[in-house]
Amino acid sequence: MKRLFGVRKEKAPPPSLDDAAGSLDKRGATLDDKIKRLDAELAKHRDLIRRARPGPAQEAAKRRALTVLKQKRLYESQREQLYNQQFNVEQVSFAAQSAKDTAVQVAAMQHANKDLKAQFKTKAFDIDVIDRMNDEMADLMAMSEEIQETLGRSYNVPDEIDEAELLGELDALEADMALEEAGEEVPSYLQDEALPDAPDGVVEPLPAAHDGPIANTPTSAQRTTAS
């Protein structure tokens, strides 16, 4: 059957905007290279025109430079057209992509809307149930606070204790602690006394030692006996 009727060829997908933009970009790069080569060739012709003497040689160089300049103007015009085409393609591509993004956003919002409606219809989102739950939670928290207060109550504490009396006893304890700290200080008889300052003025020399025997000086008691 395939030999008789042949095989149906599948159609190639149409080119996308990205393909069109890529093709224009390649053509623009090719034109840029041509323009650069023509600029280099024009620079050579300008040098030849400056160095040539007026006459046929200089005129021939001018004609060749004029031909190159015409080609450059043509390529620049084509490059400008490609710029405009590429800009238009990019605008259309941006608009098409924006439309796709918008369709995705709308579909996502529709799906979220359905989910929210389905969730709010369940018993978990019943406002009456939620109100009752909040009331029960408030009652439970109050009950828990009352239980904690009861468990934290002190046992065998007389009710007739005066707060002022307790404060006075606390002050007395602080005074006793201050006295004990003062008693732990070093006594005055164990403290090092401060040495006197050195006298101002000329320092008197000590008396020289005698080489001979030291005479015994009578004491005051001996002088009284002798008399």
mmCIF file of C-alpha atoms in Angstrom:
data_model
loop_
_atom_site.group_PDB
_atom_site.id
_atom_site.type_symbol
_atom_site.label_atom_id
_atom_site.label_comp_id
_atom_site.label_asym_id
_atom_site.label_seq_id
_atom_site.Cartn_x
_atom_site.Cartn_y
_atom_site.Cartn_z
ATOM 1 C CA MET A 1 0.000 0.000 0.000
ATOM 2 C CA LYS A 2 2.820 2.382 0.814
ATOM 3 C CA ARG A 3 4.346 1.700 -2.607
ATOM 4 C CA LEU A 4 1.061 2.487 -4.341
ATOM 5 C CA PHE A 5 -0.106 5.503 -2.405
ATOM 6 C CA GLY A 6 3.136 6.570 -0.847
ATOM 7 C CA VAL A 7 3.736 7.808 2.672
ATOM 8 C CA ARG A 8 2.120 10.953 3.866
ATOM 9 C CA LYS A 9 4.777 13.432 4.783
ATOM 10 C CA GLU A 10 4.399 15.199 8.085
ATOM 11 C CA LYS A 11 4.276 18.955 7.862
ATOM 12 C CA ALA A 12 7.138 20.765 9.486
ATOM 13 C CA PRO A 13 6.115 23.008 12.354
ATOM 14 C CA PRO A 14 5.916 26.681 11.484
ATOM 15 C CA PRO A 15 8.905 28.781 12.488
ATOM 16 C CA SER A 16 8.647 30.432 15.847
ATOM 17 C CA LEU A 17 9.379 34.029 16.721
ATOM 18 C CA ASP A 18 12.592 32.950 18.386
ATOM 19 C CA ASP A 19 13.716 31.319 15.142
ATOM 20 C CA ALA A 20 12.905 34.498 13.216
ATOM 21 C CA ALA A 21 14.820 36.632 15.724
ATOM 22 C CA GLY A 22 17.806 34.288 15.575
ATOM 23 C CA SER A 23 17.853 34.383 11.774
ATOM 24 C CA LEU A 24 17.751 38.192 11.747
ATOM 25 C CA ASP A 25 20.536 38.309 14.311
ATOM 26 C CA LYS A 26 22.764 36.109 12.156
ATOM 27 C CA ARG A 27 22.111 38.220 9.062
ATOM 28 C CA GLY A 28 22.907 41.358 11.032
ATOM 29 C CA ALA A 29 26.196 39.890 12.237
ATOM 30 C CA THR A 30 27.137 39.033 8.644
ATOM 31 C CA LEU A 31 26.419 42.585 7.488
ATOM 32 C CA ASP A 32 28.465 43.985 10.374
ATOM 33 C CA ASP A 33 31.464 41.930 9.288
ATOM 34 C CA LYS A 34 31.110 43.157 5.707
ATOM 35 C CA ILE A 35 30.916 46.775 6.853
ATOM 36 C CA LYS A 36 34.068 46.359 8.956
ATOM 37 C CA ARG A 37 35.988 44.927 5.968
ATOM 38 C CA LEU A 38 34.819 47.809 3.779
ATOM 39 C CA ASP A 39 35.969 50.310 6.411
ATOM 40 C CA ALA A 40 39.430 48.780 6.387
ATOM 41 C CA GLU A 41 39.484 48.872 2.588
ATOM 42 C CA LEU A 42 38.402 52.517 2.565
ATOM 43 C CA ALA A 43 41.251 53.391 4.921
ATOM 44 C CA LYS A 44 43.728 51.845 2.447
ATOM 45 C CA HIS A 45 42.207 53.781 -0.456
ATOM 46 C CA ARG A 46 42.466 57.044 1.501
ATOM 47 C CA ASP A 47 46.164 56.392 2.047
ATOM 48 C CA LEU A 48 46.652 55.681 -1.645
ATOM 49 C CA ILE A 49 44.817 58.877 -2.615
ATOM 50 C CA ARG A 50 47.000 60.969 -0.272
ATOM 51 C CA ARG A 51 50.241 59.441 -1.546
ATOM 52 C CA ALA A 52 49.302 59.443 -5.256
ATOM 53 C CA ARG A 53 50.141 62.420 -7.395
ATOM 54 C CA PRO A 54 47.336 64.307 -9.099
ATOM 55 C CA GLY A 55 46.555 62.510 -12.309
ATOM 56 C CA PRO A 56 45.202 59.205 -13.597
ATOM 57 C CA ALA A 57 46.527 57.171 -10.642
ATOM 58 C CA GLN A 58 44.821 59.356 -8.117
ATOM 59 C CA GLU A 59 41.559 59.378 -10.079
ATOM 60 C CA ALA A 60 41.595 55.566 -10.306
ATOM 61 C CA ALA A 61 42.096 55.340 -6.558
ATOM 62 C CA LYS A 62 39.174 57.736 -6.028
ATOM 63 C CA ARG A 63 36.886 55.632 -8.249
ATOM 64 C CA ARG A 64 37.757 52.460 -6.337
ATOM 65 C CA ALA A 65 37.158 54.250 -3.039
ATOM 66 C CA LEU A 66 33.820 55.540 -4.336
ATOM 67 C CA THR A 67 32.748 51.995 -5.267
ATOM 68 C CA VAL A 68 33.669 50.708 -1.833
ATOM 69 C CA LEU A 69 31.811 53.608 -0.226
ATOM 70 C CA LYS A 70 28.655 52.797 -2.225
ATOM 71 C CA GLN A 71 28.828 49.178 -1.062
ATOM 72 C CA LYS A 72 29.212 50.327 2.518
ATOM 73 C CA ARG A 73 26.194 52.622 2.254
ATOM 74 C CA LEU A 74 24.152 49.738 0.807
ATOM 75 C CA TYR A 75 25.139 47.369 3.624
ATOM 76 C CA GLU A 76 24.419 50.035 6.224
ATOM 77 C CA SER A 77 20.953 50.543 4.746
ATOM 78 C CA GLN A 78 20.305 46.805 4.842
ATOM 79 C CA ARG A 79 21.580 46.672 8.428
ATOM 80 C CA GLU A 80 19.189 49.423 9.430
ATOM 81 C CA GLN A 81 16.290 47.508 7.911
ATOM 82 C CA LEU A 82 17.315 44.399 9.814
ATOM 83 C CA TYR A 83 17.416 46.435 13.031
ATOM 84 C CA ASN A 84 13.842 47.555 12.472
ATOM 85 C CA GLN A 85 12.661 44.045 11.592
ATOM 86 C CA GLN A 86 14.382 42.546 14.603
ATOM 87 C CA PHE A 87 12.825 45.173 16.849
ATOM 88 C CA ASN A 88 9.356 44.379 15.502
ATOM 89 C CA VAL A 89 9.888 40.638 15.944
ATOM 90 C CA GLU A 90 11.035 41.169 19.532
ATOM 91 C CA GLN A 91 7.964 43.270 20.264
ATOM 92 C CA VAL A 92 5.656 40.587 18.871
ATOM 93 C CA SER A 93 7.561 37.906 20.794
ATOM 94 C CA PHE A 94 7.184 39.871 24.015
ATOM 95 C CA ALA A 95 3.464 40.314 23.428
ATOM 96 C CA ALA A 96 3.017 36.598 22.646
ATOM 97 C CA GLN A 97 4.956 35.571 25.738
ATOM 98 C CA SER A 98 2.941 37.993 27.857
ATOM 99 C CA ALA A 99 -0.267 36.434 26.521
ATOM 100 C CA LYS A 100 0.993 32.950 27.430
ATOM 101 C CA ASP A 101 1.963 34.089 30.910
ATOM 102 C CA THR A 102 -1.431 35.724 31.361
ATOM 103 C CA ALA A 103 -3.202 32.511 30.339
ATOM 104 C CA VAL A 104 -1.120 30.543 32.858
ATOM 105 C CA GLN A 105 -1.891 33.054 35.597
ATOM 106 C CA VAL A 106 -5.612 32.988 34.859
ATOM 107 C CA ALA A 107 -5.671 29.183 34.877
ATOM 108 C CA ALA A 108 -3.776 29.110 38.185
ATOM 109 C CA MET A 109 -6.161 31.642 39.733
ATOM 110 C CA GLN A 110 -9.188 29.673 38.546
ATOM 111 C CA HIS A 111 -7.784 26.487 40.038
ATOM 112 C CA ALA A 112 -7.024 28.256 43.319
ATOM 113 C CA ASN A 113 -10.542 29.728 43.348
ATOM 114 C CA LYS A 114 -12.077 26.262 43.026
ATOM 115 C CA ASP A 115 -9.851 24.902 45.799
ATOM 116 C CA LEU A 116 -10.764 27.761 48.138
ATOM 117 C CA LYS A 117 -14.470 27.301 47.491
ATOM 118 C CA ALA A 118 -14.198 23.580 48.162
ATOM 119 C CA GLN A 119 -12.245 24.142 51.366
ATOM 120 C CA PHE A 120 -14.632 26.772 52.726
ATOM 121 C CA LYS A 121 -17.535 24.386 52.181
ATOM 122 C CA THR A 122 -16.017 21.761 54.496
ATOM 123 C CA LYS A 123 -16.815 21.518 58.206
ATOM 124 C CA ALA A 124 -13.295 22.576 59.092
ATOM 125 C CA PHE A 125 -14.153 26.130 57.976
ATOM 126 C CA ASP A 126 -17.567 26.322 59.690
ATOM 127 C CA ILE A 127 -17.611 29.648 61.517
ATOM 128 C CA ASP A 128 -19.879 28.337 64.274
ATOM 129 C CA VAL A 129 -17.516 25.454 64.926
ATOM 130 C CA ILE A 130 -14.567 27.843 65.027
ATOM 131 C CA ASP A 131 -16.366 30.150 67.501
ATOM 132 C CA ARG A 132 -17.189 27.250 69.801
ATOM 133 C CA MET A 133 -13.606 26.035 69.600
ATOM 134 C CA ASN A 134 -12.301 29.497 70.574
ATOM 135 C CA ASP A 135 -14.691 29.633 73.548
ATOM 136 C CA GLU A 136 -13.585 26.187 74.686
ATOM 137 C CA MET A 137 -9.929 27.189 74.353
ATOM 138 C CA ALA A 138 -10.543 30.302 76.475
ATOM 139 C CA ASP A 139 -12.258 28.200 79.167
ATOM 140 C CA LEU A 140 -9.409 25.682 79.108
ATOM 141 C CA MET A 141 -6.774 28.397 79.441
ATOM 142 C CA ALA A 142 -8.636 29.935 82.405
ATOM 143 C CA MET A 143 -8.941 26.520 84.040
ATOM 144 C CA SER A 144 -5.216 25.859 83.469
ATOM 145 C CA GLU A 145 -4.302 29.193 85.052
ATOM 146 C CA GLU A 146 -6.470 28.419 88.093
ATOM 147 C CA ILE A 147 -4.851 24.983 88.452
ATOM 148 C CA GLN A 148 -1.353 26.464 88.276
ATOM 149 C CA GLU A 149 -2.261 29.053 90.904
ATOM 150 C CA THR A 150 -3.611 26.340 93.193
ATOM 151 C CA LEU A 151 -0.530 24.157 92.758
ATOM 152 C CA GLY A 152 1.764 27.116 93.460
ATOM 153 C CA ARG A 153 0.086 27.970 96.762
ATOM 154 C CA SER A 154 2.323 27.657 99.881
ATOM 155 C CA TYR A 155 1.326 25.335 102.724
ATOM 156 C CA ASN A 156 1.233 26.129 106.495
ATOM 157 C CA VAL A 157 1.811 29.845 105.975
ATOM 158 C CA PRO A 158 -0.064 31.894 108.614
ATOM 159 C CA ASP A 159 -2.356 34.512 107.237
ATOM 160 C CA GLU A 160 -1.656 37.048 109.999
ATOM 161 C CA ILE A 161 1.944 37.762 108.918
ATOM 162 C CA ASP A 162 2.482 41.469 108.447
ATOM 163 C CA GLU A 163 4.467 42.519 105.393
ATOM 164 C CA ALA A 164 6.010 45.457 107.258
ATOM 165 C CA GLU A 165 7.257 43.043 109.935
ATOM 166 C CA LEU A 166 8.879 40.875 107.266
ATOM 167 C CA LEU A 167 10.611 43.913 105.760
ATOM 168 C CA GLY A 168 11.941 44.917 109.174
ATOM 169 C CA GLU A 169 13.334 41.441 109.740
ATOM 170 C CA LEU A 170 15.008 41.578 106.337
ATOM 171 C CA ASP A 171 16.658 44.902 107.234
ATOM 172 C CA ALA A 172 17.939 43.398 110.488
ATOM 173 C CA LEU A 173 19.476 40.481 108.598
ATOM 174 C CA GLU A 174 21.241 42.886 106.244
ATOM 175 C CA ALA A 175 22.643 44.826 109.238
ATOM 176 C CA ASP A 176 23.961 41.603 110.825
ATOM 177 C CA MET A 177 25.611 40.643 107.554
ATOM 178 C CA ALA A 178 27.284 44.072 107.379
ATOM 179 C CA LEU A 179 28.668 43.645 110.923
ATOM 180 C CA GLU A 180 30.020 40.204 110.086
ATOM 181 C CA GLU A 181 31.740 41.552 107.009
ATOM 182 C CA ALA A 182 33.271 44.354 109.078
ATOM 183 C CA GLY A 183 34.509 41.814 111.659
ATOM 184 C CA GLU A 184 36.355 39.892 108.981
ATOM 185 C CA GLU A 185 38.609 42.854 108.249
ATOM 186 C CA VAL A 186 42.293 42.855 109.425
ATOM 187 C CA PRO A 187 42.679 44.238 113.017
ATOM 188 C CA SER A 188 44.432 47.561 113.498
ATOM 189 C CA TYR A 189 47.363 46.040 115.370
ATOM 190 C CA LEU A 190 48.089 43.719 112.431
ATOM 191 C CA GLN A 191 47.921 46.435 109.826
ATOM 192 C CA ASP A 192 51.180 47.871 108.481
ATOM 193 C CA GLU A 193 51.832 51.382 109.744
ATOM 194 C CA ALA A 194 52.754 53.971 107.192
ATOM 195 C CA LEU A 195 56.409 55.007 107.287
ATOM 196 C CA PRO A 196 57.156 58.714 107.807
ATOM 197 C CA ASP A 197 58.196 60.729 104.835
ATOM 198 C CA ALA A 198 61.876 61.504 104.294
ATOM 199 C CA PRO A 199 62.838 64.924 105.772
ATOM 200 C CA ASP A 200 63.472 67.706 103.360
ATOM 201 C CA GLY A 201 66.832 69.474 103.351
ATOM 202 C CA VAL A 202 70.428 68.353 103.899
ATOM 203 C CA VAL A 203 70.921 64.850 105.248
ATOM 204 C CA GLU A 204 73.263 64.882 108.277
ATOM 205 C CA PRO A 205 76.074 62.263 108.120
ATOM 206 C CA LEU A 206 76.286 59.585 110.787
ATOM 207 C CA PRO A 207 79.150 59.902 113.347
ATOM 208 C CA ALA A 208 82.319 58.069 112.410
ATOM 209 C CA ALA A 209 83.260 54.907 114.316
ATOM 210 C CA HIS A 210 86.321 55.126 116.755
ATOM 211 C CA ASP A 211 89.232 52.782 116.326
ATOM 212 C CA GLY A 212 90.115 52.586 120.083
ATOM 213 C CA PRO A 213 88.116 51.082 122.880
ATOM 214 C CA ILE A 214 84.887 52.724 123.726
ATOM 215 C CA ALA A 215 84.880 54.424 127.126
ATOM 216 C CA ASN A 216 82.219 53.336 129.536
ATOM 217 C CA THR A 217 79.915 56.224 130.205
ATOM 218 C CA PRO A 218 78.445 56.101 133.704
ATOM 219 C CA THR A 219 74.733 55.839 133.888
ATOM 220 C CA SER A 220 72.579 58.163 135.922
ATOM 221 C CA ALA A 221 72.236 55.563 138.721
ATOM 222 C CA GLN A 222 75.993 55.221 139.099
ATOM 223 C CA ARG A 223 76.405 59.003 139.260
ATOM 224 C CA THR A 224 73.858 59.185 142.060
ATOM 225 C CA THR A 225 75.649 56.467 144.111
ATOM 226 C CA ALA A 226 78.994 58.112 143.652
ATOM 227 C CA SER A 227 77.715 61.370 144.943
#
